[in-house]
C-alpha cells in the first residue's frame, strides 16, 4: 500500500544504517548521516584500509584527471593540493585525513566483507564472510563503480614466466627499472603508466587494440603563495571550485550527451591538433589515430603520452595479440615480443556494482536475478523491491570525466530526504516504484541515442547490447533531480 502521509505526521523512529564500503562514498555517507543526526551506523570495509579505488590503485603515474579542487568534498576543501591534478597517493592521503578529521576512521570495521544482505520483516539482515552478522533499517551500498579488475581472456596468459601486474593491483615489490615491460591496453590507466614507466625501463612495448583520442593537459603545481591564499581566503577556493564545476559541466559533461554539440566538435578538434602537432613520424601518427570521434570512449587527458611513445625505448604494437607465452607476447604477424614484466591495463568488470554481495529484497527477490540482463537503478540510487537499500554511484548515474564526489554528495542529500520521511513516521519502507523505474529506463535508452558514446566505438560505457549505461542528460538535470525526491515515484509502505 502506498501512503501519502506528511513527514511530520508521526514521532521520530530510530534508524540504524549499514554502510558497505569505506571509499570516497562510504566516508561521505557516514559524515552526512551524522550531520543529519543519525548516529547508529556501522561501516563495513573488506580491506584493511579506507580509500576504495585510491587505496587499490597505486600504479606508477596514477593521478586523477578531474581537477583536485573539484575532486574533493565540498565541505572539506583542501588548500594544500600540490598540483591542479593531484596524484593518487595525495588523494588517498586526503581521504585518510578527512576520515580522521570527522572521526569516521575509528568507526570503520576493517577486514569485514559483507557477503549477503536479506530484507525480512522490514529490516536488512547482514551476513559477513567471517560468519558474523548485523541488522539495520537501511543499507547504503558505497561499493564503488570501477572496483574489480578485468583480466583479459588471452590464451596462455597464465603461462607468462615473469610477473604479471594489473594496474589496479600494482605490486611495488616487482622491479621495473632497466627491464623489458609490455603494457596491454590504451585506456586512462595505460596512458598514465606508460608515461611514467618509459623513463626507467629498458624497453616498453605498448599493445594497442584500439587507439585513443588524447587531450593535452598540463599539470601546473600550486605555488606556496597560492596555497597560502587558499588557506587564508577560503572563498577563493570555493570560487575556483565553482568555476571548475561549471566549466566541466558546460565544456564536457553537457557536451558528450549531444554528439552534434559544438563543444564536442571543439574537443575533437583539440585532440586532432594534439595528435598532429605532437607526433612527428607520419606512420606512427596514423597508427595512433582513432577512427571514431573524440568522447566516444572515455576521453584521455595527458601531457606526456605522445612524448613517451616516441621515445627510442618505446614501441607501439598494433598487430593483434594471439597469445601469451612464457617469454612474452605473440602477435598475429608471428612475432614474439620478449618481456620481463607484463602489465595488464585492461580495465574493470564494470557491471558489478554491489555484486558479488548477494542482495535479497522483498519476497526473496535476488538482485543478481533482477540484474541478469545488466545492472540498473532508478536515478542510480534505488531498485524496485529493494526497500531502504540505496546505492551511491550506482548504475545509470553520471560517470565519465567529472567528479564522482559531486555526484555522491548530491545523491546522499537526496537519500537522506527519503530517510527523513521514515524517521518522521510517514512510511517505513521506500524503494523506486516499478512504473517510475520503467519510465526512467525507457527515457534513458531514448536519450542515450544522441550521446557521443553511441556513435560507433567499443567502450566500458556500453552494455552488452550496445546501449550506454551512463546518465544521458545534462549534469544540471541530475542536480535538479537530486534536489528533492518525487515521492510519487517511490513505493512507500
Ligand atoms: O580501463 P579501460 P582503464 N586485448 O576499460 C584494452 C577511470 N580512470 O583502467 O579499447 C587487448 O578504459 C582495451 O582495449 P579496447 C576512467 O573512468 C581514470 O584504463 O577495448 N586489449 C582498453 O584499451 C577510465 O575510463 C583515471 O580495444 C585489451 C584497455 O584494455 C576507467 O577508469 C585513471 C583486452 C582497458 O581500458 C577505466 O580505465 C585510470 C584484450 N583482451 C582510470 N582487453 C584518471 O582519472 C582489454 N583491452 C586519469
Coordinates of C-alpha atoms and ligand atoms in Angstrom, one line a residue:
X1 CA 0.0 0.0 0.0
X2 CA 1.3 3.4 -0.9
X3 CA 0.7 6.2 1.7
X4 CA 1.0 9.9 1.3
X5 CA 1.3 11.0 4.9
X6 CA 3.4 14.1 5.5
X7 CA 6.9 13.7 7.0
X8 CA 5.8 15.4 10.2
X9 CA 2.9 13.1 10.7
X10 CA 4.5 10.8 13.3
X11 CA 7.0 10.6 16.1
X12 CA 10.7 10.0 15.4
X13 CA 11.6 6.5 14.7
X14 CA 15.1 5.1 15.5
X15 CA 17.0 4.3 12.3
X16 CA 20.0 2.1 12.0
X17 CA 22.2 2.1 8.9
X18 CA 24.7 -0.3 7.4
X19 CA 27.2 1.3 5.1
X20 CA 29.1 -1.0 2.8
X21 CA 32.5 0.3 1.8
X22 CA 34.9 2.9 3.2
X23 CA 35.9 4.5 0.0
X24 CA 35.0 8.1 -1.1
X25 CA 31.2 7.4 -0.9
X26 CA 31.2 5.4 2.3
X27 CA 33.1 8.1 4.2
X28 CA 30.8 10.7 2.8
X29 CA 27.7 8.7 3.8
X30 CA 29.0 8.4 7.4
X31 CA 29.8 12.2 7.6
X32 CA 26.4 13.2 6.2
X33 CA 24.4 10.7 8.4
X34 CA 26.0 12.3 11.4
X35 CA 25.3 15.8 10.2
X36 CA 21.7 14.8 9.8
X37 CA 21.6 13.5 13.4
X38 CA 21.9 9.8 12.7
X39 CA 24.5 8.1 14.9
X40 CA 23.5 4.5 14.7
X41 CA 25.5 3.1 11.8
X42 CA 28.3 0.7 11.1
X43 CA 30.7 0.9 8.1
X44 CA 32.0 -2.4 6.8
X45 CA 35.1 -2.5 4.7
X46 CA 36.5 -5.7 3.3
X47 CA 40.1 -4.3 3.0
X48 CA 42.4 -3.2 5.9
X49 CA 42.4 0.4 4.9
X50 CA 39.9 3.0 3.7
X51 CA 40.1 4.7 0.3
X52 CA 38.5 2.4 -2.2
X53 CA 39.9 2.9 -5.6
X54 CA 42.6 5.2 -4.3
X55 CA 43.8 2.6 -1.9
X56 CA 43.7 -0.2 -4.6
X57 CA 45.3 1.8 -7.4
X58 CA 48.9 2.7 -6.8
X59 CA 50.4 2.1 -10.3
X60 CA 53.3 4.5 -11.3
X61 CA 51.9 7.7 -12.8
X62 CA 48.5 7.5 -11.2
X63 CA 46.7 10.8 -10.9
X64 CA 43.1 12.0 -11.2
X65 CA 42.2 13.9 -14.3
X66 CA 39.4 15.8 -12.6
X67 CA 41.0 19.0 -11.1
X68 CA 41.7 18.5 -7.4
X69 CA 39.8 21.5 -6.2
X70 CA 36.7 19.8 -7.6
X71 CA 37.7 16.2 -6.8
X72 CA 37.3 16.7 -3.0
X73 CA 34.3 17.1 -0.7
X74 CA 32.6 20.4 -0.9
X75 CA 32.6 20.6 2.9
X76 CA 36.3 19.7 3.2
X77 CA 38.2 21.8 0.7
X78 CA 41.9 21.3 0.6
X79 CA 44.2 24.4 0.3
X80 CA 47.2 22.1 0.1
X81 CA 46.7 20.4 -3.2
X82 CA 50.1 20.3 -4.7
X83 CA 49.0 20.3 -8.4
X84 CA 46.0 21.1 -10.5
X85 CA 45.6 17.3 -10.9
X86 CA 46.7 15.5 -7.7
X87 CA 48.5 12.2 -7.7
X88 CA 46.7 9.0 -6.5
X89 CA 48.8 9.0 -3.3
X90 CA 47.9 12.6 -2.5
X91 CA 44.2 11.8 -3.0
X92 CA 44.5 8.7 -0.7
X93 CA 46.1 10.9 2.0
X94 CA 43.3 13.4 1.6
X95 CA 40.6 10.8 2.3
X96 CA 42.5 9.4 5.2
X97 CA 42.8 12.9 6.6
X98 CA 39.1 13.7 6.1
X99 CA 38.1 10.4 7.8
X100 CA 40.3 11.3 10.7
X101 CA 39.1 14.8 11.0
X102 CA 35.5 13.8 11.1
X103 CA 36.1 10.9 13.4
X104 CA 35.0 8.4 10.8
X105 CA 38.1 6.3 10.6
X106 CA 37.6 4.8 14.1
X107 CA 34.1 3.7 13.2
X108 CA 35.2 1.6 10.2
X109 CA 35.2 -2.2 10.7
X110 CA 38.1 -3.4 8.6
X111 CA 38.6 -6.8 7.2
X112 CA 34.8 -7.3 7.2
X113 CA 33.5 -8.5 3.9
X114 CA 29.7 -8.3 3.5
X115 CA 28.5 -11.4 1.7
X116 CA 24.7 -11.2 1.9
X117 CA 22.0 -8.7 2.7
X118 CA 18.5 -10.0 3.1
X119 CA 15.4 -7.9 3.6
X120 CA 13.0 -9.6 6.0
X121 CA 10.3 -8.3 8.4
X122 CA 11.1 -4.7 7.4
X123 CA 14.8 -4.9 8.2
X124 CA 18.1 -5.8 6.5
X125 CA 19.9 -8.7 7.8
X126 CA 23.6 -8.6 7.0
X127 CA 25.9 -11.7 6.8
X128 CA 29.7 -11.3 6.7
X129 CA 32.4 -13.6 5.3
X130 CA 33.8 -14.3 8.8
X131 CA 30.4 -15.7 9.9
X132 CA 29.3 -12.7 11.9
X133 CA 26.1 -10.8 11.3
X134 CA 24.3 -7.5 11.8
X135 CA 21.0 -5.9 11.0
X136 CA 19.8 -2.4 10.1
X137 CA 16.8 -0.4 8.8
X138 CA 18.8 0.9 5.8
X139 CA 21.7 -0.2 3.7
X140 CA 23.9 2.3 1.9
X141 CA 25.9 0.4 -0.7
X142 CA 29.0 2.5 -1.3
X143 CA 30.8 -0.2 -3.1
X144 CA 32.3 1.7 -6.0
X145 CA 31.9 1.7 -9.7
X146 CA 35.3 0.6 -11.1
X147 CA 36.4 -1.8 -8.5
X148 CA 37.2 -5.4 -9.5
X149 CA 39.9 -5.7 -12.2
X150 CA 39.1 -7.3 -15.6
X151 CA 41.6 -9.8 -16.7
X152 CA 41.8 -10.4 -20.5
X153 CA 40.8 -13.7 -21.9
X154 CA 44.1 -14.2 -23.8
X155 CA 45.3 -17.7 -24.4
X156 CA 48.4 -18.6 -22.4
X157 CA 48.1 -15.6 -20.0
X158 CA 48.9 -17.7 -17.0
X159 CA 52.0 -19.2 -18.7
X160 CA 54.0 -16.0 -18.7
X161 CA 57.2 -16.7 -16.8
X162 CA 57.7 -13.2 -15.4
X163 CA 55.5 -11.1 -13.1
X164 CA 52.1 -10.1 -14.4
X165 CA 50.7 -6.9 -12.8
X166 CA 47.2 -5.5 -13.2
X167 CA 47.3 -1.7 -13.0
X168 CA 44.6 -1.8 -10.3
X169 CA 46.6 -4.2 -8.2
X170 CA 50.2 -3.0 -8.6
X171 CA 52.9 -4.9 -6.7
X172 CA 55.6 -2.5 -5.8
X173 CA 57.9 -5.4 -5.0
X174 CA 58.3 -6.1 -8.7
X175 CA 61.2 -4.2 -10.2
X176 CA 60.6 -2.5 -13.5
X177 CA 63.7 -0.3 -13.8
X178 CA 66.0 -1.5 -16.6
X179 CA 63.7 -4.3 -17.6
X180 CA 61.5 -5.1 -20.7
X181 CA 57.9 -4.2 -20.0
X182 CA 54.8 -4.9 -22.0
X183 CA 51.6 -3.0 -21.4
X184 CA 48.3 -4.3 -22.7
X185 CA 45.6 -1.6 -23.1
X186 CA 45.3 2.0 -24.0
X187 CA 42.8 3.4 -21.5
X188 CA 43.4 6.1 -18.9
X189 CA 45.4 3.7 -16.7
X190 CA 47.6 2.5 -19.6
X191 CA 48.4 6.0 -20.8
X192 CA 49.5 7.1 -17.3
X193 CA 51.5 4.0 -16.5
X194 CA 53.3 4.1 -19.9
X195 CA 54.2 7.8 -19.5
X196 CA 55.7 7.1 -16.0
X197 CA 57.5 3.8 -16.7
X198 CA 59.1 4.7 -20.0
X199 CA 61.7 6.8 -18.3
X200 CA 63.1 3.9 -16.2
X201 CA 62.6 0.7 -18.3
X202 CA 65.0 -0.6 -20.9
X203 CA 62.2 -1.3 -23.4
X204 CA 58.5 -0.6 -23.4
X205 CA 56.0 -2.3 -25.8
X206 CA 52.5 -0.9 -25.7
X207 CA 50.0 -3.4 -27.1
X208 CA 47.2 -1.3 -28.6
X209 CA 43.9 -2.9 -29.7
X210 CA 42.2 0.5 -30.3
X211 CA 43.8 3.9 -30.5
X212 CA 42.6 6.7 -28.2
X213 CA 42.0 10.4 -28.6
X214 CA 44.1 12.3 -26.2
X215 CA 43.6 15.9 -24.9
X216 CA 46.7 17.8 -24.0
X217 CA 46.6 18.6 -20.3
X218 CA 49.2 20.5 -18.4
X219 CA 49.5 19.9 -14.7
X220 CA 51.0 23.0 -13.0
X221 CA 52.0 23.0 -9.4
X222 CA 50.2 25.4 -7.0
X223 CA 52.8 27.8 -5.6
X224 CA 53.2 28.2 -1.8
X225 CA 51.7 31.7 -2.3
X226 CA 48.6 30.3 -4.0
X227 CA 48.2 27.6 -1.3
X228 CA 48.5 30.2 1.5
X229 CA 45.9 32.3 -0.3
X230 CA 43.5 29.3 -0.4
X231 CA 44.2 28.8 3.3
X232 CA 43.5 32.4 4.4
X233 CA 40.8 33.2 1.8
X234 CA 38.7 30.1 1.6
X235 CA 36.2 32.0 -0.6
X236 CA 38.9 32.0 -3.3
X237 CA 39.0 28.2 -3.2
X238 CA 35.2 28.0 -3.2
X239 CA 35.1 30.3 -6.2
X240 CA 37.7 28.2 -8.0
X241 CA 35.7 25.0 -7.3
X242 CA 32.5 26.6 -8.6
X243 CA 34.3 27.8 -11.8
X244 CA 35.8 24.3 -12.4
X245 CA 32.5 22.7 -11.8
X246 CA 30.7 25.0 -14.2
X247 CA 33.4 24.6 -16.8
X248 CA 33.3 20.8 -16.5
X249 CA 29.5 20.8 -16.9
X250 CA 29.4 23.2 -19.8
X251 CA 32.6 22.1 -21.6
X252 CA 32.4 18.4 -21.1
X253 CA 29.5 16.6 -19.4
X254 CA 26.8 18.5 -21.2
X255 CA 28.8 18.1 -24.5
X256 CA 29.1 14.3 -24.5
X257 CA 25.4 13.8 -24.3
X258 CA 24.9 15.7 -27.6
X259 CA 27.0 14.2 -30.4
X260 CA 26.3 17.2 -32.6
X261 CA 27.3 19.8 -30.0
X262 CA 29.8 22.5 -31.0
X263 CA 31.7 21.9 -27.7
X264 CA 32.2 18.3 -28.6
X265 CA 33.5 19.3 -32.0
X266 CA 35.9 21.7 -30.3
X267 CA 37.1 18.8 -28.1
X268 CA 37.6 16.6 -31.2
X269 CA 39.5 19.4 -33.0
X270 CA 41.7 19.9 -30.0
X271 CA 42.5 16.1 -29.9
X272 CA 43.3 16.1 -33.6
X273 CA 45.5 19.1 -33.2
X274 CA 47.3 17.4 -30.3
X275 CA 48.0 14.3 -32.4
X276 CA 49.1 16.3 -35.4
X277 CA 51.5 18.6 -33.5
X278 CA 52.8 16.1 -31.1
X279 CA 53.6 13.0 -33.2
X280 CA 56.4 13.6 -35.7
X281 CA 56.5 10.3 -37.6
X282 CA 53.6 10.2 -40.0
X283 CA 53.4 6.4 -39.9
X284 CA 53.2 6.3 -36.1
X285 CA 50.7 9.2 -36.2
X286 CA 48.3 7.2 -38.4
X287 CA 48.7 4.2 -36.1
X288 CA 47.7 6.4 -33.2
X289 CA 44.8 8.0 -34.9
X290 CA 41.4 6.7 -33.8
X291 CA 38.7 6.0 -36.4
X292 CA 35.9 7.1 -34.1
X293 CA 35.0 10.5 -32.6
X294 CA 36.6 12.0 -29.5
X295 CA 34.5 11.4 -26.4
X296 CA 33.0 8.2 -27.7
X297 CA 35.4 6.3 -25.5
X298 CA 36.2 7.9 -22.2
X299 CA 38.4 10.9 -23.1
X300 CA 42.0 10.7 -22.1
X301 CA 43.9 13.6 -20.7
X302 CA 47.7 13.6 -20.9
X303 CA 50.5 16.0 -21.2
X304 CA 53.2 13.4 -21.9
X305 CA 51.9 10.2 -23.5
X306 CA 52.7 11.2 -27.1
X307 CA 56.2 12.2 -26.0
X308 CA 56.5 8.9 -24.1
X309 CA 55.5 6.7 -27.0
X310 CA 58.0 8.4 -29.3
X311 CA 61.0 7.7 -27.0
X312 CA 63.6 5.4 -28.5
X313 CA 62.9 2.7 -25.9
X314 CA 59.1 2.7 -26.6
X315 CA 57.3 0.7 -29.3
X316 CA 53.7 0.8 -30.3
X317 CA 52.5 -2.7 -31.2
X318 CA 49.3 -2.7 -33.3
X319 CA 49.3 -6.3 -34.5
X320 CA 46.7 -8.2 -32.6
X321 CA 47.8 -10.3 -29.7
X322 CA 47.3 -14.0 -30.5
X323 CA 48.7 -15.5 -27.2
X324 CA 51.0 -15.1 -24.3
X325 CA 53.9 -17.5 -23.9
X326 CA 56.5 -17.9 -21.1
X327 CA 58.9 -15.5 -22.9
X328 CA 56.4 -12.8 -23.9
X329 CA 53.5 -11.8 -26.1
X330 CA 52.9 -13.3 -29.5
X331 CA 51.2 -11.2 -32.2
X332 CA 49.3 -12.1 -35.3
X333 CA 52.3 -11.3 -37.5
X334 CA 54.0 -14.2 -35.9
X335 CA 56.4 -12.1 -33.9
X336 CA 57.2 -12.8 -30.3
X337 CA 57.8 -9.7 -28.1
X338 CA 60.1 -10.8 -25.3
X339 CA 59.3 -9.4 -21.9
X340 CA 60.4 -9.4 -18.3
X341 CA 57.2 -7.9 -16.8
X342 CA 53.7 -7.9 -18.3
X343 CA 51.3 -5.1 -17.3
X344 CA 47.6 -5.5 -17.8
X345 CA 45.9 -2.1 -18.1
X346 CA 42.7 -3.9 -19.2
X347 CA 40.2 -2.1 -17.0
X348 CA 37.4 -3.3 -14.8
X349 CA 34.4 -5.5 -14.5
X350 CA 32.1 -2.7 -15.0
X351 CA 28.7 -4.4 -14.4
X352 CA 29.5 -5.5 -10.8
X353 CA 28.4 -2.5 -8.6
X354 CA 27.3 -4.0 -5.3
X355 CA 27.9 -7.6 -6.6
X356 CA 29.2 -10.2 -5.7
X357 CA 27.3 -9.4 -2.5
X358 CA 24.1 -11.3 -2.6
X359 CA 21.3 -8.9 -2.1
X360 CA 17.8 -10.4 -1.5
X361 CA 14.9 -8.0 -1.4
X362 CA 11.2 -8.1 -0.7
X363 CA 9.6 -11.6 -1.2
X364 CA 13.0 -13.3 -1.7
X365 CA 13.8 -11.5 -5.0
X366 CA 17.5 -11.6 -5.7
X367 CA 19.3 -8.6 -7.1
X368 CA 21.5 -10.8 -9.3
X369 CA 18.4 -12.2 -10.9
X370 CA 16.8 -8.7 -11.3
X371 CA 20.1 -7.6 -12.9
X372 CA 20.6 -10.6 -15.1
X373 CA 20.5 -8.5 -18.3
X374 CA 22.6 -5.8 -16.7
X375 CA 22.5 -3.5 -13.7
X376 CA 20.1 -0.6 -13.4
X377 CA 18.8 1.7 -10.7
X378 CA 16.2 4.5 -10.6
X379 CA 18.3 7.7 -10.6
X380 CA 21.3 5.4 -9.9
X381 CA 20.1 5.0 -6.3
X382 CA 17.2 2.6 -5.8
X383 CA 15.9 -0.6 -7.3
X384 CA 12.2 -1.7 -7.0
X385 CA 11.5 -4.4 -4.4
X386 CA 14.7 -3.5 -2.5
X387 CA 13.3 -1.2 0.1
X388 CA 15.6 1.1 2.1
X389 CA 18.5 -0.1 0.1
X390 CA 20.3 2.8 -1.5
X391 CA 23.4 2.9 -3.8
X392 CA 25.9 5.8 -4.1
X393 CA 27.2 6.0 -7.6
X394 CA 25.0 3.0 -8.6
X395 CA 24.2 2.1 -12.2
X396 CA 23.0 4.7 -14.7
X397 CA 24.4 7.7 -12.9
X398 CA 26.7 10.3 -14.3
X399 CA 30.1 8.7 -14.8
X400 CA 33.0 9.8 -17.1
X401 CA 35.3 12.7 -17.0
X402 CA 33.9 14.5 -14.0
X403 CA 33.8 14.4 -10.2
X404 CA 32.0 11.3 -8.8
X405 CA 32.4 13.1 -5.4
X406 CA 30.0 15.8 -6.6
X407 CA 27.6 13.1 -7.8
X408 CA 27.8 11.2 -4.5
X409 CA 27.2 14.4 -2.5
X410 CA 24.0 15.1 -4.4
X411 CA 22.9 11.5 -4.0
X412 CA 23.4 11.3 -0.3
X413 CA 21.5 14.6 0.2
X414 CA 18.6 13.1 -1.8
X415 CA 18.7 9.7 0.0
X416 CA 18.6 11.5 3.4
X417 CA 15.4 13.2 2.3
X418 CA 13.8 9.8 1.7
X419 CA 15.1 8.6 5.0
X420 CA 13.8 11.6 6.8
X421 CA 10.3 10.6 6.0
X422 CA 10.9 7.2 7.7
X423 CA 12.4 8.9 10.7
X424 CA 9.3 11.1 11.0
X425 CA 7.0 8.1 10.6
X426 CA 5.4 8.9 7.2
X427 CA 6.4 5.4 6.0
X428 CA 8.7 2.5 7.0
X429 CA 9.9 1.3 3.6
X430 CA 10.8 3.1 0.5
X431 CA 12.0 1.9 -2.9
X432 CA 11.6 3.0 -6.5
X433 CA 8.2 2.3 -7.9
X434 CA 8.3 -0.2 -10.8
X435 CA 6.5 2.2 -13.1
X436 CA 9.0 5.0 -12.3
X437 CA 11.8 2.6 -12.9
X438 CA 10.4 1.5 -16.3
X439 CA 9.8 5.1 -17.4
X440 CA 13.3 6.1 -16.3
X441 CA 14.9 3.2 -18.2
X442 CA 12.9 3.9 -21.4
X443 CA 13.7 7.6 -21.3
X444 CA 17.4 6.9 -20.6
X445 CA 17.6 4.5 -23.5
X446 CA 16.0 7.0 -25.8
X447 CA 18.1 9.9 -24.6
X448 CA 21.3 7.8 -25.0
X449 CA 20.8 7.5 -28.7
X450 CA 22.1 11.0 -29.3
X451 CA 25.1 10.8 -27.0
X452 CA 28.6 10.5 -28.3
X453 CA 29.0 7.2 -26.5
X454 CA 26.7 5.5 -29.0
X455 CA 28.4 7.0 -32.1
X456 CA 30.4 3.9 -33.0
X457 CA 33.1 2.6 -30.7
X458 CA 33.7 -0.1 -28.1
X459 CA 33.9 1.2 -24.5
X460 CA 33.0 0.4 -20.9
X461 CA 30.2 2.9 -21.2
X462 CA 28.2 0.4 -23.3
X463 CA 26.2 -2.5 -22.0
X464 CA 26.4 -5.8 -23.9
X465 CA 23.5 -4.6 -26.1
X466 CA 25.5 -1.5 -27.1
X467 CA 23.3 0.9 -25.0
X468 CA 25.2 3.5 -22.9
X469 CA 24.9 2.7 -19.2
X470 CA 25.5 6.3 -18.1
X471 CA 23.3 9.2 -17.3
X472 CA 22.5 10.6 -20.8
X473 CA 21.2 14.0 -19.8
X474 CA 22.9 17.2 -18.6
X475 CA 24.6 17.5 -15.3
X476 CA 22.2 20.3 -14.4
X477 CA 19.3 17.9 -14.9
X478 CA 21.0 15.5 -12.5
X479 CA 21.4 18.3 -10.0
X480 CA 17.8 19.3 -10.4
X481 CA 16.6 15.7 -10.0
X482 CA 18.6 15.4 -6.8
X483 CA 17.1 18.5 -5.3
X484 CA 14.1 16.6 -3.9
X485 CA 12.6 13.2 -4.4
X486 CA 9.3 13.0 -6.2
X487 CA 7.6 10.8 -3.7
X488 CA 5.1 9.6 -6.3
X489 CA 8.0 7.8 -8.0
X490 CA 8.5 5.7 -4.9
X491 CA 6.7 2.8 -3.4
X492 CA 6.1 3.6 0.2
X493 CA 4.7 1.3 2.9
Ligands
LIG1 O1 40.4 0.7 -18.4 P1 39.6 0.8 -19.8 P2 41.3 1.8 -17.6 N1 43.4 -7.5 -25.6 O2 38.5 -0.1 -19.7 C1 42.2 -3.0 -23.5 C2 38.9 5.6 -14.8 N2 40.3 6.0 -14.7 O3 41.7 1.1 -16.3 O4 39.9 -0.1 -26.3 C3 43.9 -6.3 -25.8 O5 39.3 2.2 -20.2 C4 41.1 -2.1 -24.1 O6 41.1 -2.2 -25.5 P3 39.8 -1.6 -26.4 C5 38.3 6.2 -16.1 O7 37.0 6.5 -16.0 C6 40.6 7.3 -14.5 O8 42.3 2.4 -18.4 O9 38.6 -2.2 -25.7 N3 43.5 -5.1 -25.2 C7 41.4 -0.8 -23.5 O10 42.4 -0.2 -24.2 C8 38.6 5.2 -17.1 O11 37.8 5.2 -18.3 C9 41.9 7.7 -14.4 O12 40.1 -2.1 -27.7 C10 42.5 -5.3 -24.3 C11 42.0 -1.2 -22.1 O13 42.4 -2.5 -22.2 C12 38.3 3.9 -16.3 O14 38.9 4.2 -15.0 C13 42.9 6.8 -14.5 C14 41.9 -6.5 -24.0 C15 41.0 -1.0 -21.0 O15 40.7 0.3 -20.8 C16 38.9 2.7 -16.8 O16 40.2 2.9 -17.3 C17 42.6 5.5 -14.6 C18 42.4 -7.7 -24.7 N4 41.9 -8.9 -24.5 C19 41.3 5.1 -14.7 N5 41.0 -6.3 -23.0 C20 42.2 9.2 -14.3 O17 41.5 9.9 -13.7 C21 41.0 -5.0 -22.7 N6 41.9 -4.4 -23.5 C22 43.3 9.7 -15.1

